[in-house]
GROMACS .gro file of C-alpha atoms in nm:
model
   89
    1UNK     CA    1   0.000   0.000   0.000
    2UNK     CA    2   0.152   0.328  -0.107
    3UNK     CA    3   0.130   0.673   0.043
    4UNK     CA    4  -0.090   0.782  -0.247
    5UNK     CA    5  -0.347   0.512  -0.168
    6UNK     CA    6  -0.351   0.607   0.199
    7UNK     CA    7  -0.392   0.973   0.108
    8UNK     CA    8  -0.676   0.888  -0.131
    9UNK     CA    9  -0.857   0.683   0.136
   10UNK     CA   10  -0.811   0.958   0.396
   11UNK     CA   11  -0.936   1.229   0.161
   12UNK     CA   12  -1.237   1.015   0.064
   13UNK     CA   13  -1.316   0.960   0.432
   14UNK     CA   14  -1.288   1.330   0.513
   15UNK     CA   15  -1.508   1.423   0.218
   16UNK     CA   16  -1.766   1.167   0.333
   17UNK     CA   17  -1.762   1.313   0.684
   18UNK     CA   18  -1.824   1.661   0.547
   19UNK     CA   19  -2.095   1.538   0.310
   20UNK     CA   20  -2.280   1.348   0.584
   21UNK     CA   21  -2.247   1.613   0.855
   22UNK     CA   22  -2.330   1.917   0.641
   23UNK     CA   23  -2.711   1.880   0.627
   24UNK     CA   24  -2.746   1.844   1.004
   25UNK     CA   25  -2.510   2.135   1.065
   26UNK     CA   26  -2.700   2.352   0.818
   27UNK     CA   27  -3.029   2.271   0.992
   28UNK     CA   28  -2.874   2.368   1.324
   29UNK     CA   29  -2.736   2.689   1.175
   30UNK     CA   30  -3.070   2.789   1.024
   31UNK     CA   31  -3.266   2.718   1.342
   32UNK     CA   32  -3.012   2.912   1.549
   33UNK     CA   33  -3.035   3.205   1.311
   34UNK     CA   34  -3.416   3.205   1.316
   35UNK     CA   35  -3.426   3.188   1.696
   36UNK     CA   36  -3.169   3.465   1.731
   37UNK     CA   37  -3.368   3.688   1.494
   38UNK     CA   38  -3.678   3.612   1.702
   39UNK     CA   39  -3.487   3.703   2.019
   40UNK     CA   40  -3.371   4.029   1.866
   41UNK     CA   41  -3.718   4.127   1.749
   42UNK     CA   42  -3.884   4.047   2.082
   43UNK     CA   43  -3.592   4.169   2.299
   44UNK     CA   44  -3.570   3.836   2.483
   45UNK     CA   45  -3.222   3.799   2.631
   46UNK     CA   46  -3.245   3.433   2.734
   47UNK     CA   47  -2.928   3.253   2.620
   48UNK     CA   48  -3.066   2.901   2.661
   49UNK     CA   49  -3.367   2.962   2.435
   50UNK     CA   50  -3.190   2.828   2.126
   51UNK     CA   51  -3.108   2.493   2.286
   52UNK     CA   52  -3.447   2.318   2.269
   53UNK     CA   53  -3.539   2.420   1.913
   54UNK     CA   54  -3.193   2.318   1.790
   55UNK     CA   55  -3.214   1.980   1.960
   56UNK     CA   56  -3.559   1.916   1.814
   57UNK     CA   57  -3.451   2.028   1.466
   58UNK     CA   58  -3.139   1.812   1.475
   59UNK     CA   59  -3.345   1.516   1.594
   60UNK     CA   60  -3.591   1.565   1.308
   61UNK     CA   61  -3.307   1.607   1.058
   62UNK     CA   62  -3.149   1.284   1.179
   63UNK     CA   63  -3.483   1.106   1.151
   64UNK     CA   64  -3.531   1.227   0.794
   65UNK     CA   65  -3.172   1.198   0.673
   66UNK     CA   66  -3.057   0.906   0.887
   67UNK     CA   67  -3.123   0.644   0.622
   68UNK     CA   68  -2.923   0.835   0.363
   69UNK     CA   69  -2.638   0.902   0.609
   70UNK     CA   70  -2.616   0.537   0.709
   71UNK     CA   71  -2.627   0.429   0.345
   72UNK     CA   72  -2.339   0.660   0.253
   73UNK     CA   73  -2.124   0.545   0.545
   74UNK     CA   74  -2.195   0.175   0.497
   75UNK     CA   75  -2.128   0.208   0.123
   76UNK     CA   76  -1.788   0.359   0.202
   77UNK     CA   77  -1.710   0.077   0.444
   78UNK     CA   78  -1.818  -0.188   0.192
   79UNK     CA   79  -1.588  -0.026  -0.063
   80UNK     CA   80  -1.298  -0.030   0.184
   81UNK     CA   81  -1.354  -0.390   0.289
   82UNK     CA   82  -1.396  -0.512  -0.068
   83UNK     CA   83  -1.047  -0.380  -0.149
   84UNK     CA   84  -0.896  -0.511   0.174
   85UNK     CA   85  -0.679  -0.772   0.003
   86UNK     CA   86  -0.519  -0.498  -0.206
   87UNK     CA   87  -0.447  -0.290   0.106
   88UNK     CA   88  -0.304  -0.581   0.304
   89UNK     CA   89  -0.011  -0.639   0.068
   0.00000   0.00000   0.00000
């Protein structure tokens, strides 16, 4: 196994991590922005107000996108394990 193969596997893994995490992080960002705009408009200064809506939104996003996320990660692992004999040399 060469350094180029290791680099390619690592970059594929990092890209997969970004691709799988991005939708949930974007949902969290949008909910946080909406709640902060609501706090600004209503002059509510409670710092913990964003916690519950973010948790609920992330939970819903994981429920909706969980199947896709698991499929992407398991597909990557199947690809790695199918080439295992090539990596073991």
